[in-house]
Amino acid sequence: TGETDSAGAPLIALRREEHSVRLRRQALRGRAGRAATPVSVVLCSRRPHLVAGALAQIGRQRGVDLEVVVALHGGGRLATDGLPYPVQVIEVDAGSSFGEALNAAAARATGDVILKWDDDDWYGSEHVADLLMARAYSGAEVVGTTAEFFYLEPLQLTIRRTDYRSEVWTDHVAGGTIMIDRAVFREVGGFQPLPRSVDAHLLRAVLAAGGRVYRTHGLGYLLRRATAAEHTWQLPLAHFLRVATNQWRGFRPSRIMDAS
């Protein structure tokens, strides 16, 4: 294909990877139907106005057994009527750290695995199913995706970075995609009571305990980036432009997400 992005860079490698993911789903899931592993989605937010959109994305997940625990960090109101899955909403004091708020939500989880979900990112409707599939074929205690697609909101630009390989054993996955065995989560003490870097500390604790971390594809996940001050992962927008393999004007997720 001669298709290119907004900067004229070729897209053949991306289209090949999208096709590979579709084939993998067909081959490994086949007609198995709904995944049997119960998943507890944990969402912690100081921004209640974003949570409704996050819950809608969770509600569109296909072929999985879900429950959701939302920790409103600092309180607030949230309507959950009519959602297609059980949702618990707890309030966590604003003075608590991010890690403490996440642990308060995780303490209510009853699923076999805990999945961290960010309130301001975008997830394709087979995101959870893809993580469960990667967990099944890897046997890893933790699975997650690459941080591959970013929407740079102030610039109205989507970028794709390819410096992180997928389908590999690793010590790093995107924080908003961490799926961990609930027993392992408890064994390592959960998230550290810190305001930021809780994802990295959790992954290090799992590896130190002899667990394994596996990184699958990132085509069904897109991170929103505003200014660095709005994120616990504080990097300037210029950093993402420097590492971009592809870039597009406007909001342009992969076709895997569009088709989900």
Coordinates of N, CA and C in Angstrom, one line a residue, residues 84-227:
P84 N -24.6 -1.7 31.8 CA -24.8 -3.1 31.6 C -23.9 -4.0 32.4
Y85 N -23.4 -3.5 33.5 CA -22.5 -4.3 34.4 C -22.6 -3.7 35.8
P86 N -22.3 -4.5 36.8 CA -22.3 -4.0 38.2 C -21.3 -2.9 38.4
V87 N -21.6 -1.8 39.1 CA -20.7 -0.7 39.3 C -20.8 -0.3 40.8
Q88 N -19.7 -0.3 41.5 CA -19.6 0.2 42.8 C -19.0 1.6 42.8
V89 N -19.5 2.6 43.5 CA -18.9 3.9 43.6 C -18.5 4.2 45.0
I90 N -17.2 4.5 45.3 CA -16.8 4.9 46.6 C -16.2 6.3 46.6
E91 N -16.3 6.9 47.7 CA -15.6 8.2 47.8 C -14.4 8.1 48.6
V92 N -13.3 8.7 48.2 CA -12.0 8.7 48.8 C -11.6 10.1 49.2
D93 N -11.1 10.3 50.4 CA -10.8 11.6 50.8 C -9.7 12.3 49.9
A94 N -9.9 13.6 49.6 CA -9.0 14.3 48.7 C -7.6 14.3 49.2
G95 N -7.4 14.1 50.5 CA -6.0 14.1 51.1 C -5.3 12.8 50.9
S96 N -6.0 11.8 50.4 CA -5.3 10.5 50.2 C -4.5 10.6 48.9
S97 N -3.4 9.8 48.9 CA -2.6 9.7 47.7 C -3.3 9.0 46.6
F98 N -2.8 9.1 45.4 CA -3.4 8.3 44.2 C -3.3 6.8 44.5
G99 N -2.2 6.4 45.0 CA -2.0 5.0 45.3 C -3.0 4.5 46.3
E100 N -3.3 5.3 47.4 CA -4.2 4.9 48.4 C -5.6 4.9 47.8
A101 N -6.0 5.8 47.0 CA -7.3 5.8 46.4 C -7.5 4.6 45.5
L102 N -6.5 4.2 44.7 CA -6.6 3.0 43.9 C -6.7 1.8 44.7
N103 N -6.0 1.7 45.8 CA -6.1 0.5 46.7 C -7.5 0.4 47.4
A104 N -8.1 1.6 47.7 CA -9.4 1.6 48.2 C -10.4 0.9 47.3
A105 N -10.2 1.3 46.0 CA -11.1 0.7 44.9 C -10.8 -0.8 44.8
A106 N -9.5 -1.1 44.7 CA -9.1 -2.5 44.5 C -9.6 -3.4 45.6
A107 N -9.7 -2.9 46.8 CA -10.1 -3.7 48.0 C -11.6 -4.2 47.8
R108 N -12.3 -3.5 47.0 CA -13.7 -3.9 46.7 C -13.8 -4.9 45.6
A109 N -12.7 -5.2 44.9 CA -12.8 -6.1 43.7 C -13.0 -7.5 44.1
T110 N -13.8 -8.2 43.3 CA -14.1 -9.6 43.5 C -13.6 -10.5 42.4
G111 N -13.2 -9.9 41.2 CA -12.8 -10.7 40.1 C -11.5 -11.4 40.2
D112 N -11.2 -12.3 39.4 CA -9.9 -13.1 39.4 C -8.7 -12.1 39.1
V113 N -9.0 -11.1 38.2 CA -8.0 -10.2 37.8 C -8.5 -8.8 38.1
I114 N -7.5 -7.9 38.3 CA -7.8 -6.4 38.5 C -7.3 -5.7 37.2
L115 N -8.1 -4.8 36.7 CA -7.6 -4.1 35.5 C -7.7 -2.6 35.8
K116 N -6.6 -1.9 35.7 CA -6.6 -0.4 35.9 C -7.1 0.3 34.6
W117 N -7.9 1.3 34.8 CA -8.5 2.0 33.7 C -8.4 3.5 34.0
D118 N -7.9 4.3 33.0 CA -7.8 5.7 33.2 C -9.0 6.4 32.7
D119 N -9.3 7.6 33.3 CA -10.6 8.2 33.0 C -10.6 9.1 31.7
D120 N -9.4 9.4 31.2 CA -9.3 10.3 30.1 C -8.8 9.7 28.8
D121 N -8.5 8.4 28.8 CA -8.0 7.8 27.6 C -9.1 7.1 26.8
W122 N -8.8 6.5 25.6 CA -9.7 5.8 24.8 C -9.4 4.4 24.7
Y123 N -10.4 3.5 24.7 CA -10.2 2.1 24.7 C -11.1 1.5 23.6
G124 N -10.6 0.6 22.8 CA -11.4 -0.1 21.8 C -12.3 -1.2 22.6
S125 N -13.3 -1.6 22.0 CA -14.3 -2.5 22.6 C -13.8 -3.9 22.8
E126 N -12.6 -4.3 22.3 CA -12.0 -5.6 22.5 C -10.8 -5.4 23.3
H127 N -10.6 -4.3 24.0 CA -9.4 -4.1 24.8 C -9.3 -5.1 25.9
V128 N -10.3 -5.3 26.7 CA -10.3 -6.3 27.8 C -10.1 -7.7 27.3
A129 N -10.8 -8.1 26.2 CA -10.7 -9.4 25.7 C -9.3 -9.7 25.1
D130 N -8.7 -8.7 24.5 CA -7.3 -8.8 24.0 C -6.3 -9.1 25.2
L131 N -6.5 -8.3 26.3 CA -5.7 -8.5 27.4 C -5.8 -9.9 28.0
L132 N -7.1 -10.4 28.1 CA -7.3 -11.7 28.6 C -6.7 -12.8 27.7
M133 N -6.8 -12.5 26.4 CA -6.2 -13.5 25.5 C -4.7 -13.5 25.7
A134 N -4.0 -12.3 25.8 CA -2.6 -12.3 26.0 C -2.2 -13.0 27.4
R135 N -3.0 -12.8 28.4 CA -2.8 -13.5 29.6 C -2.9 -15.0 29.5
A136 N -3.8 -15.5 28.7 CA -4.0 -16.9 28.5 C -2.8 -17.5 27.7
Y137 N -2.3 -16.8 26.6 CA -1.2 -17.5 25.9 C 0.2 -17.2 26.5
S138 N 0.3 -16.2 27.3 CA 1.6 -15.9 27.9 C 1.8 -16.6 29.3
G139 N 0.7 -16.7 30.0 CA 0.7 -17.2 31.4 C 1.3 -16.2 32.4
A140 N 1.4 -14.9 32.0 CA 2.0 -13.9 32.8 C 1.0 -13.5 33.9
E141 N 1.7 -13.1 35.0 CA 0.9 -12.5 36.2 C 0.4 -11.1 35.9
V142 N 1.1 -10.4 35.0 CA 0.6 -9.1 34.6 C 0.7 -9.0 33.1
V143 N -0.3 -8.4 32.5 CA -0.3 -8.1 31.1 C -0.7 -6.7 30.9
G144 N -0.3 -6.1 29.8 CA -0.7 -4.7 29.5 C -0.3 -4.4 28.1
T145 N -0.6 -3.2 27.6 CA -0.3 -2.9 26.2 C 0.9 -1.9 26.1
T146 N 1.4 -1.8 24.9 CA 2.3 -0.7 24.6 C 1.6 0.7 24.7
A147 N 2.3 1.7 25.0 CA 1.8 3.1 24.9 C 2.2 3.5 23.5
E148 N 1.3 3.3 22.5 CA 1.7 3.4 21.1 C 1.0 4.7 20.5
F149 N -0.3 4.9 20.7 CA -1.0 6.0 20.1 C -1.3 7.0 21.2
F150 N -1.1 8.3 20.8 CA -1.3 9.4 21.7 C -2.1 10.5 20.9
Y151 N -3.1 11.1 21.6 CA -3.7 12.3 21.1 C -3.2 13.5 21.8
L152 N -2.4 14.3 21.2 CA -1.9 15.6 21.8 C -2.9 16.7 21.7
E153 N -3.7 16.8 22.7 CA -4.9 17.6 22.6 C -4.7 19.1 22.3
P154 N -3.7 19.7 22.9 CA -3.4 21.1 22.6 C -3.0 21.4 21.1
L155 N -2.4 20.3 20.5 CA -2.0 20.4 19.1 C -3.0 19.9 18.2
Q156 N -4.0 19.2 18.7 CA -5.0 18.5 17.9 C -4.3 17.6 16.9
L157 N -3.4 16.7 17.4 CA -2.6 15.9 16.6 C -2.5 14.5 17.2
T158 N -2.6 13.4 16.4 CA -2.4 12.1 16.9 C -1.0 11.6 16.4
I159 N -0.3 11.0 17.4 CA 1.0 10.4 17.0 C 1.0 9.0 17.4
R160 N 1.9 8.3 16.7 CA 2.2 6.8 17.0 C 3.7 6.7 17.2
R161 N 4.0 6.0 18.3 CA 5.4 5.8 18.5 C 5.6 4.2 18.5
T162 N 6.7 3.8 18.0 CA 7.0 2.4 17.8 C 8.3 1.9 18.5
D163 N 8.8 2.8 19.4 CA 10.0 2.4 20.1 C 9.8 1.3 21.2
Y164 N 8.6 1.1 21.6 CA 8.3 0.0 22.5 C 7.7 -1.2 21.7
R165 N 8.4 -2.3 21.7 CA 7.9 -3.5 21.0 C 6.7 -4.1 21.7
S166 N 5.9 -4.8 20.9 CA 4.8 -5.6 21.5 C 5.0 -7.1 21.4
E167 N 4.2 -7.8 22.1 CA 4.3 -9.3 22.2 C 5.6 -9.7 22.7
V168 N 6.0 -9.1 23.8 CA 7.3 -9.4 24.5 C 7.2 -9.5 26.0
W169 N 8.1 -10.2 26.6 CA 8.3 -10.1 28.1 C 9.0 -8.8 28.3
T170 N 8.6 -8.1 29.4 CA 9.0 -6.7 29.6 C 9.0 -6.4 31.1
D171 N 9.5 -5.2 31.4 CA 9.3 -4.6 32.8 C 8.4 -3.4 32.7
H172 N 7.8 -3.1 31.6 CA 7.0 -1.9 31.4 C 5.8 -2.1 30.5
V173 N 4.6 -1.7 31.0 CA 3.4 -1.6 30.1 C 2.7 -0.3 30.4
A174 N 1.8 0.2 29.5 CA 1.1 1.4 29.8 C 0.3 1.3 31.1
G175 N 0.4 2.3 31.9 CA -0.2 2.3 33.2 C -1.7 2.1 33.2
G176 N -2.4 2.7 32.2 CA -3.8 2.6 32.1 C -4.3 1.3 31.5
T177 N -3.4 0.3 31.4 CA -3.8 -1.0 30.8 C -3.4 -2.1 31.7
I178 N -2.9 -1.9 32.9 CA -2.3 -3.0 33.7 C -3.4 -3.9 34.1
M179 N -3.3 -5.2 33.8 CA -4.2 -6.3 34.2 C -3.3 -7.2 35.1
I180 N -3.7 -7.4 36.3 CA -2.9 -8.2 37.3 C -3.8 -9.2 38.0
D181 N -3.2 -10.4 38.2 CA -4.0 -11.4 39.1 C -4.3 -10.8 40.4
R182 N -5.5 -10.9 40.9 CA -5.8 -10.3 42.2 C -5.0 -10.8 43.3
A183 N -4.7 -12.1 43.3 CA -3.9 -12.7 44.4 C -2.5 -12.2 44.4
V184 N -2.0 -12.0 43.2 CA -0.6 -11.4 43.1 C -0.6 -9.9 43.6
F185 N -1.7 -9.2 43.2 CA -1.8 -7.8 43.6 C -1.8 -7.7 45.1
R186 N -2.5 -8.6 45.8 CA -2.5 -8.6 47.3 C -1.1 -9.0 47.8
E187 N -0.5 -10.0 47.2 CA 0.8 -10.5 47.7 C 1.8 -9.5 47.7
V188 N 1.8 -8.6 46.7 CA 2.9 -7.6 46.6 C 2.5 -6.3 47.3
G189 N 1.3 -6.3 47.9 CA 0.9 -5.1 48.7 C 0.2 -4.0 47.9
G190 N -0.2 -4.3 46.7 CA -1.0 -3.3 45.9 C -0.2 -2.2 45.5
F191 N -0.8 -1.0 45.3 CA -0.2 0.2 44.9 C 0.5 0.9 46.1
Q192 N 1.6 1.5 45.8 CA 2.3 2.2 46.9 C 1.5 3.5 47.2
P193 N 1.5 4.0 48.4 CA 0.8 5.2 48.8 C 1.5 6.4 48.4
L194 N 1.6 6.6 47.1 CA 2.3 7.7 46.5 C 1.4 8.5 45.6
P195 N 1.8 9.8 45.3 CA 0.9 10.6 44.4 C 1.1 10.3 42.9
R196 N 2.2 9.7 42.6 CA 2.5 9.4 41.2 C 3.5 8.2 41.1
S197 N 3.7 7.7 39.9 CA 4.6 6.6 39.6 C 4.1 5.3 40.3
V198 N 2.8 5.2 40.6 CA 2.3 4.0 41.2 C 2.4 2.8 40.3
D199 N 2.3 3.0 39.0 CA 2.3 1.9 38.1 C 3.7 1.2 38.0
A200 N 4.7 2.1 37.9 CA 6.1 1.6 37.9 C 6.4 0.8 39.2
H201 N 6.0 1.4 40.3 CA 6.3 0.7 41.6 C 5.6 -0.7 41.6
L202 N 4.4 -0.8 41.2 CA 3.7 -2.1 41.2 C 4.4 -3.1 40.3
L203 N 4.8 -2.7 39.1 CA 5.5 -3.6 38.2 C 6.8 -4.1 38.8
R204 N 7.5 -3.2 39.4 CA 8.8 -3.6 40.0 C 8.6 -4.6 41.1
A205 N 7.5 -4.4 41.9 CA 7.2 -5.3 43.0 C 6.8 -6.7 42.5
V206 N 6.1 -6.7 41.4 CA 5.7 -8.0 40.8 C 7.0 -8.7 40.3
L207 N 7.8 -8.0 39.6 CA 9.1 -8.7 39.1 C 9.9 -9.1 40.3
A208 N 10.0 -8.3 41.3 CA 10.9 -8.7 42.5 C 10.3 -9.9 43.2
A209 N 9.0 -10.1 43.1 CA 8.4 -11.3 43.7 C 8.5 -12.5 42.8
G210 N 9.1 -12.4 41.7 CA 9.2 -13.6 40.8 C 8.1 -13.6 39.7
G211 N 7.2 -12.6 39.6 CA 6.2 -12.6 38.6 C 6.7 -12.2 37.3
R212 N 5.9 -12.3 36.3 CA 6.3 -12.0 34.9 C 5.3 -11.0 34.4
V213 N 5.8 -10.1 33.5 CA 5.0 -9.0 32.9 C 5.1 -9.2 31.4
Y214 N 4.0 -9.2 30.7 CA 3.9 -9.4 29.2 C 3.2 -8.2 28.6
R215 N 3.8 -7.7 27.5 CA 3.2 -6.6 26.8 C 2.7 -7.0 25.4
T216 N 1.4 -6.8 25.3 CA 0.7 -7.1 24.0 C 0.6 -5.8 23.2
H217 N -0.2 -5.9 22.1 CA -0.3 -4.8 21.2 C -1.0 -3.6 21.8
G218 N -0.7 -2.4 21.3 CA -1.4 -1.2 21.8 C -2.3 -0.5 20.8
L219 N -2.8 -1.3 19.9 CA -3.7 -0.7 18.8 C -5.1 -0.4 19.3
G220 N -5.5 -1.0 20.4 CA -6.9 -0.7 20.9 C -6.9 0.3 22.0
Y221 N -5.8 1.1 22.2 CA -5.7 2.0 23.3 C -5.1 3.3 22.8
L222 N -5.6 4.4 23.2 CA -5.1 5.7 22.8 C -5.1 6.6 24.0
L223 N -3.9 7.2 24.3 CA -3.7 8.0 25.4 C -4.0 9.5 25.1
R224 N -4.7 10.2 25.9 CA -4.8 11.6 25.8 C -3.7 12.3 26.5
R225 N -3.1 13.3 25.8 CA -2.1 14.1 26.5 C -2.5 15.6 26.4
A226 N -2.6 16.2 27.5 CA -2.8 17.7 27.6 C -1.5 18.3 27.9
T227 N -1.4 19.3 28.8 CA -0.2 19.8 29.2 C 0.4 18.9 30.3

